[in-house]
Short mmCIF file of C-alpha atoms in Angstrom, two decimals:
data_model
loop_
_atom_site.label_atom_id
_atom_site.label_comp_id
_atom_site.label_asym_id
_atom_site.label_seq_id
_atom_site.Cartn_x
_atom_site.Cartn_y
_atom_site.Cartn_z
CA MET A 269 20.07 23.82 20.69
CA LYS A 270 22.45 21.72 23.03
CA ASP A 271 21.02 18.15 23.97
CA MET A 272 18.23 18.26 22.21
CA LEU A 273 17.04 14.93 20.49
CA VAL A 274 16.76 14.55 17.16
CA THR A 275 15.63 11.44 15.24
CA LEU A 276 16.76 10.85 11.65
CA ILE A 277 14.56 8.33 10.01
CA GLY A 278 16.81 7.30 7.43
CA GLY A 279 19.30 9.62 8.93
CA GLY A 280 22.42 6.78 7.35
CA GLY A 281 21.65 7.37 3.64
CA PHE A 282 23.33 9.64 1.54
CA VAL A 283 21.49 13.29 3.06
CA GLY A 284 20.77 11.59 6.41
CA ARG A 285 24.55 11.29 6.86
CA TYR A 286 25.59 15.39 6.53
CA VAL A 287 22.09 15.86 8.20
CA ALA A 288 23.59 14.02 11.80
CA GLN A 289 27.13 15.03 11.31
CA GLU A 290 25.64 18.80 11.14
CA LEU A 291 23.09 18.39 13.75
CA LEU A 292 26.09 16.54 15.94
CA LYS A 293 27.96 20.16 15.22
CA THR A 294 25.11 21.92 17.62
CA GLY A 295 25.80 19.24 20.16
CA ALA A 296 22.27 17.90 19.38
CA ARG A 297 21.92 14.60 20.13
CA VAL A 298 21.48 12.40 17.07
CA ARG A 299 18.96 9.05 17.52
CA ILE A 300 19.36 7.17 13.78
CA ALA A 301 16.26 5.46 12.82
CA GLN A 302 16.30 2.71 9.42
CA ARG A 303 15.21 -0.49 8.30
CA ASP A 304 19.33 -1.57 9.02
CA PRO A 305 20.31 0.65 11.73
CA LYS A 306 23.81 -1.56 11.08
CA SER A 307 24.44 0.12 7.95
CA ALA A 308 24.68 3.71 9.62
CA PHE A 309 27.83 2.33 12.40
CA PHE A 310 29.92 4.40 10.13
CA LEU A 311 28.72 7.70 11.70
CA LYS A 312 29.79 6.43 15.22
CA THR A 313 32.96 8.24 15.32
CA GLN A 314 30.89 11.23 14.43
CA GLY A 315 29.80 11.80 17.26
CA ALA A 316 30.81 12.70 20.62
CA LEU A 317 30.46 9.30 23.02
CA GLY A 318 27.08 9.52 24.28
CA GLN A 319 26.05 11.26 21.62
CA MET A 320 24.12 9.32 19.56
CA GLN A 321 21.60 6.29 19.42
CA TYR A 322 20.67 3.61 16.67
CA ALA A 323 16.91 2.31 15.82
CA ALA A 324 15.60 -0.22 13.59
CA VAL A 325 12.09 1.30 11.95
CA ASP A 326 10.21 0.44 8.48
CA VAL A 327 7.91 4.01 7.15
CA THR A 328 5.66 0.72 6.55
CA LYS A 329 4.65 -0.40 10.04
CA PRO A 330 3.25 2.76 12.31
CA GLU A 331 4.02 1.07 15.09
CA SER A 332 8.13 0.74 14.25
CA ILE A 333 8.18 4.80 14.03
CA ALA A 334 5.91 5.62 17.03
CA ARG A 335 8.70 3.68 18.49
CA ALA A 336 11.60 5.34 17.07
CA VAL A 337 10.34 8.73 17.49
CA ARG A 338 9.63 8.68 21.29
CA GLY A 339 11.46 11.16 23.46
CA SER A 340 12.35 13.27 20.81
CA ASP A 341 12.56 17.16 20.15
CA ALA A 342 12.95 16.97 16.19
CA VAL A 343 12.65 14.54 13.76
CA VAL A 344 14.02 14.44 9.81
CA ASN A 345 12.53 11.91 7.48
CA LEU A 346 14.72 11.38 4.95
CA VAL A 347 13.11 8.58 3.36
CA GLY A 348 13.20 8.10 -0.16
CA VAL A 349 13.37 5.85 -3.03
CA LEU A 350 13.98 5.69 -6.97
CA SER A 351 12.41 2.69 -7.87
CA GLY A 352 10.29 -0.04 -6.14
CA ASN A 353 6.39 0.93 -4.47
CA PHE A 354 6.79 4.69 -4.65
CA GLN A 355 3.40 4.76 -3.05
CA ARG A 356 3.96 2.57 -0.14
CA ILE A 357 7.50 4.87 1.40
CA GLN A 358 6.47 8.47 0.12
CA ALA A 359 3.42 8.71 0.94
CA GLU A 360 1.86 6.38 2.64
CA GLY A 361 4.99 6.29 4.32
CA ALA A 362 5.51 9.95 4.99
CA GLU A 363 1.66 10.27 6.83
CA ASN A 364 3.23 7.72 8.72
CA VAL A 365 6.17 8.99 10.06
CA ALA A 366 3.88 12.87 10.52
CA LYS A 367 1.14 10.43 12.59
CA ALA A 368 3.42 9.02 14.83
CA ALA A 369 5.90 12.71 15.43
CA ALA A 370 2.60 14.12 15.89
CA ALA A 371 0.62 11.64 18.85
CA ALA A 372 4.27 12.07 20.32
CA SER A 373 3.94 15.47 20.34
CA VAL A 374 7.04 16.54 18.66
CA ALA A 375 8.34 20.14 18.93
CA ALA A 376 9.69 19.84 14.78
CA LEU A 377 9.19 17.68 11.82
CA VAL A 378 11.49 18.31 8.72
CA HIS A 379 10.08 15.89 5.93
CA VAL A 380 12.66 16.02 2.57
CA SER A 381 10.72 16.06 -0.69
CA ALA A 382 11.43 16.66 -4.76
CA ILE A 383 10.73 19.74 -6.81
CA GLY A 384 8.15 17.75 -9.22
CA ALA A 385 5.81 17.12 -5.63
CA ASP A 386 2.52 17.17 -7.15
CA ALA A 387 -0.20 15.08 -6.36
CA GLU A 388 -1.63 15.67 -9.82
CA SER A 389 2.07 14.40 -11.41
CA ASP A 390 1.95 11.69 -14.36
CA SER A 391 4.72 10.74 -13.04
CA ALA A 392 4.43 8.20 -10.08
CA TYR A 393 7.51 9.36 -8.79
CA GLY A 394 6.40 12.75 -8.46
CA ARG A 395 3.09 11.17 -7.58
CA SER A 396 3.39 9.58 -4.61
CA LYS A 397 5.67 13.00 -3.34
CA GLY A 398 2.75 15.23 -3.69
CA GLU A 399 0.72 12.77 -1.71
CA GLY A 400 3.37 12.34 0.96
CA GLU A 401 3.37 15.56 1.57
CA ALA A 402 0.19 16.34 2.04
CA ALA A 403 -0.42 13.95 3.83
CA VAL A 404 2.11 15.44 6.22
CA ARG A 405 0.56 18.48 5.85
CA ALA A 406 -2.77 17.23 7.01
CA ALA A 407 -1.29 15.50 9.99
CA PHE A 408 1.67 17.83 11.40
CA PRO A 409 0.65 21.30 9.91
CA SER A 410 3.62 23.10 11.28
CA ALA A 411 6.06 21.04 9.78
CA THR A 412 9.02 21.95 7.38
CA ILE A 413 8.82 20.79 4.03
CA LEU A 414 12.20 20.78 2.22
CA ARG A 415 12.38 20.36 -1.79
CA PRO A 416 15.36 20.23 -3.69
CA SER A 417 16.77 20.00 -6.81
CA ILE A 418 19.34 17.37 -7.98
CA VAL A 419 21.16 16.61 -4.70
CA PHE A 420 25.33 16.39 -5.38
CA GLY A 421 27.68 15.32 -3.24
CA ARG A 422 30.43 12.27 -3.05
CA GLU A 423 28.11 9.59 -2.22
CA ASP A 424 25.06 10.72 -5.01
CA GLN A 425 23.88 8.93 -7.36
CA PHE A 426 23.58 11.51 -9.96
CA VAL A 427 26.53 13.00 -11.50
CA ASN A 428 28.68 9.75 -10.20
CA ARG A 429 26.47 7.28 -12.35
CA PHE A 430 26.75 9.43 -15.73
CA ALA A 431 30.92 10.21 -14.18
CA ALA A 432 31.17 6.47 -14.70
CA MET A 433 29.82 6.45 -18.15
CA VAL A 434 31.19 9.10 -19.45
CA ALA A 435 34.86 7.64 -18.30
CA ALA A 436 33.52 4.36 -19.49
CA PHE A 437 32.06 4.71 -22.96
CA PRO A 438 33.49 5.87 -25.70
CA VAL A 439 29.77 7.54 -27.21
CA VAL A 440 27.50 8.69 -25.01
CA PRO A 441 24.28 9.11 -25.82
CA VAL A 442 22.00 11.79 -23.50
CA LEU A 443 18.50 11.20 -23.43
CA ARG A 444 16.01 14.78 -22.97
CA SER A 445 19.42 16.78 -23.52
CA GLY A 446 17.47 20.47 -22.89
CA ALA A 447 15.68 18.91 -19.47
CA LYS A 448 17.26 21.66 -17.34
CA PHE A 449 18.16 21.08 -13.45
CA GLN A 450 18.86 23.17 -11.06
CA PRO A 451 21.66 20.61 -8.69
CA VAL A 452 22.25 21.40 -5.08
CA TYR A 453 25.38 20.32 -2.85
CA VAL A 454 24.57 17.68 -0.08
CA ALA A 455 25.95 19.68 2.89
CA ASP A 456 23.89 22.94 1.08
CA VAL A 457 20.24 20.73 2.36
CA ALA A 458 22.02 18.89 5.44
CA GLU A 459 22.14 22.70 6.77
CA GLY A 460 18.95 24.09 6.35
CA ALA A 461 17.43 20.46 7.20
CA ALA A 462 19.38 20.95 10.54
CA GLN A 463 18.16 24.60 10.79
CA ALA A 464 14.38 23.71 10.68
CA ALA A 465 14.89 20.96 12.78
CA LEU A 466 16.62 22.81 15.92
CA GLN A 467 14.32 26.16 14.78
CA PRO A 468 10.82 25.68 14.30
CA GLY A 469 9.72 29.16 15.47
CA ARG A 470 11.52 29.96 12.54
CA PHE A 471 10.91 27.95 9.85
CA GLY A 472 7.33 25.58 11.03
CA GLY A 473 5.12 25.25 8.45
CA ALA A 474 6.68 26.56 5.41
CA THR A 475 7.53 24.54 2.04
CA TYR A 476 11.21 25.00 0.32
CA GLU A 477 12.21 24.70 -2.76
CA LEU A 478 16.41 24.14 -2.82
CA GLY A 479 18.40 24.93 -5.81
CA GLY A 480 22.22 25.74 -6.07
CA PRO A 481 23.48 28.40 -8.10
CA ASP A 482 23.61 27.22 -11.60
CA VAL A 483 20.82 25.81 -13.49
CA VAL A 484 21.57 23.78 -16.66
CA SER A 485 20.71 21.40 -19.20
CA MET A 486 21.62 17.97 -19.25
CA GLY A 487 23.28 18.31 -22.65
CA GLU A 488 25.26 20.26 -20.36
CA LEU A 489 26.05 18.69 -17.25
CA ILE A 490 26.68 15.95 -19.33
CA ARG A 491 29.85 18.14 -20.90
CA TRP A 492 30.82 19.52 -17.46
CA ILE A 493 31.75 16.31 -16.32
CA ALA A 494 32.87 15.38 -19.66
CA ASN A 495 35.42 17.94 -18.82
CA ALA A 496 35.86 17.83 -15.26
CA ILE A 497 37.87 14.62 -15.60
CA GLY A 498 39.77 14.42 -18.96
CA ARG A 499 36.97 12.52 -21.19
CA ASP A 500 36.54 13.21 -24.50
CA PRO A 501 33.70 10.97 -25.62
CA SER A 502 30.78 11.93 -28.57
CA ILE A 503 27.57 12.89 -27.13
CA ILE A 504 24.84 12.13 -28.92
CA GLU A 505 21.85 14.06 -28.16
CA LEU A 506 19.18 11.47 -28.62
CA PRO A 507 15.34 13.04 -30.26
CA ASP A 508 12.84 11.82 -27.94
CA PHE A 509 11.18 9.70 -30.01
CA ALA A 510 13.99 7.36 -29.33
CA GLY A 511 14.40 8.66 -25.31
CA ALA A 512 10.59 7.15 -25.47
CA ALA A 513 11.18 4.22 -26.21
CA LEU A 514 13.32 3.52 -24.82
CA SER A 515 11.54 4.31 -21.42
CA ASN A 516 9.17 1.52 -22.93
CA LEU A 517 12.38 -1.50 -21.93
CA GLY A 518 12.81 0.07 -18.73
CA PHE A 519 11.13 -2.37 -16.99
CA LEU A 520 14.46 -4.93 -18.19
CA PRO A 521 17.24 -5.51 -16.22
CA GLY A 522 19.89 -3.12 -16.57
CA ALA A 523 17.58 -0.60 -18.58
CA PRO A 524 19.20 2.95 -18.94
CA ILE A 525 16.16 4.86 -17.74
CA THR A 526 11.99 3.67 -16.18
CA ARG A 527 9.14 4.89 -17.96
CA ASP A 528 8.17 6.89 -14.82
CA GLN A 529 11.71 8.27 -14.99
CA TRP A 530 11.06 9.26 -18.67
CA LYS A 531 7.76 10.92 -17.49
CA MET A 532 9.87 13.35 -14.85
CA LEU A 533 12.03 14.46 -17.50
CA GLN A 534 9.55 16.48 -19.15
CA LYS A 535 9.16 18.89 -16.88
CA ASP A 536 12.77 21.12 -15.74
CA ASN A 537 13.84 20.17 -11.92
CA ILE A 538 14.20 23.75 -11.29
CA VAL A 539 13.54 26.28 -7.91
CA THR A 540 10.53 28.34 -9.10
CA GLY A 541 10.36 31.11 -6.99
CA THR A 542 13.24 32.34 -4.41
CA ASN A 543 15.82 29.48 -3.66
CA GLY A 544 14.96 28.68 -0.09
CA LEU A 545 18.29 28.45 1.32
CA GLU A 546 18.34 32.22 1.40
CA ALA A 547 15.46 31.58 4.27
CA PHE A 548 18.73 29.34 5.66
CA GLY A 549 21.05 31.81 5.31
CA ILE A 550 23.28 29.33 3.16
CA THR A 551 25.34 30.64 -0.19
CA PRO A 552 24.45 27.46 -2.57
CA THR A 553 27.97 26.08 -3.39
CA PRO A 554 28.44 25.46 -6.82
CA MET A 555 29.26 22.20 -8.18
CA ALA A 556 32.67 23.33 -9.89
CA SER A 557 33.92 24.47 -6.77
CA VAL A 558 33.65 21.38 -4.75
CA ALA A 559 32.97 17.33 -7.28
CA HIS A 560 36.79 18.10 -7.86
CA ALA A 561 37.20 15.70 -4.85
CA TRP A 562 35.32 12.92 -5.93
CA LEU A 563 35.57 13.41 -9.71
CA VAL A 564 39.19 12.91 -10.17
CA ARG A 565 38.45 8.88 -9.29
CA TYR A 566 37.12 8.93 -12.89
CA ARG A 567 40.00 10.31 -14.81
CA ARG A 568 42.32 8.15 -16.82
CA GLU A 569 45.05 8.50 -14.36
CA GLY A 570 42.42 8.27 -11.65
CA ARG A 571 43.14 9.16 -8.49
CA PHE A 572 46.95 10.20 -8.03
CA GLY A 573 46.81 11.41 -11.89
CA THR A 574 47.19 15.15 -12.69
CA LEU A 575 44.38 17.36 -11.93
CA GLY A 576 43.22 19.49 -14.51
CA GLN A 577 41.39 22.33 -14.01
CA ILE A 578 37.88 22.64 -13.56
CA THR A 579 36.09 26.05 -15.10
#
């Protein structure tokens, strides 16, 4: 594994930065490839001299991907979007990466998708993820596909978003309160991705759904966050007709939810079979054991106040 060159497409993003750290610990060389490489320069301190390299890439431009993956032993595609042109980025972009990796005779390709990926999904997000997976399989049959549930961690845009709402408002409305999630820790996802990239003989050709140790509903998650940061807002569970009406206004700036996100919430976001983390020998990390390290900033007293017990 030492000195293997692994190219991370989107390596400076939320999950990518953790994958980079996992790979660097093994002695692998890491090439961070993304649209703006300078935005990932903060990772330079994580590696030894000469262990990291940067490249500019746009997944909608095959020629840029071909340059970025040249000479790689493995490629990990971490590019995804929560809004915008899902088809172009998550379906066509995924296909471009897989074709480039195959053309470069790369030994391993890891494609990070999501639970809910389904080419027949009502949601454009889920549909593009499903079509992206199919395109990856067609172009690079031995690829490893990872499907995490909602990924949480210090820099996430999910738990932090709700923590900020709970901290800011005395009343917090909850949409689809009964929708279930299986939040998975970003470091666990990263460890699995790193293992898959470095050991294609063990993990190549398979699809793994990744989840944490706990299944929680949306309502339970909001209440847990409120307790963790010492807040006691009034939590109002909105009926579905109200949520559907709000989602129809999702095109407006600052809207709480888009129509496509509403469609995704109609299905639970949980592992349907065996938790894929088991295949990698990873014990799922409970949110309660790590989240206090960053949620403390949402407490009334802030980072330097008294931290209560998270249960």
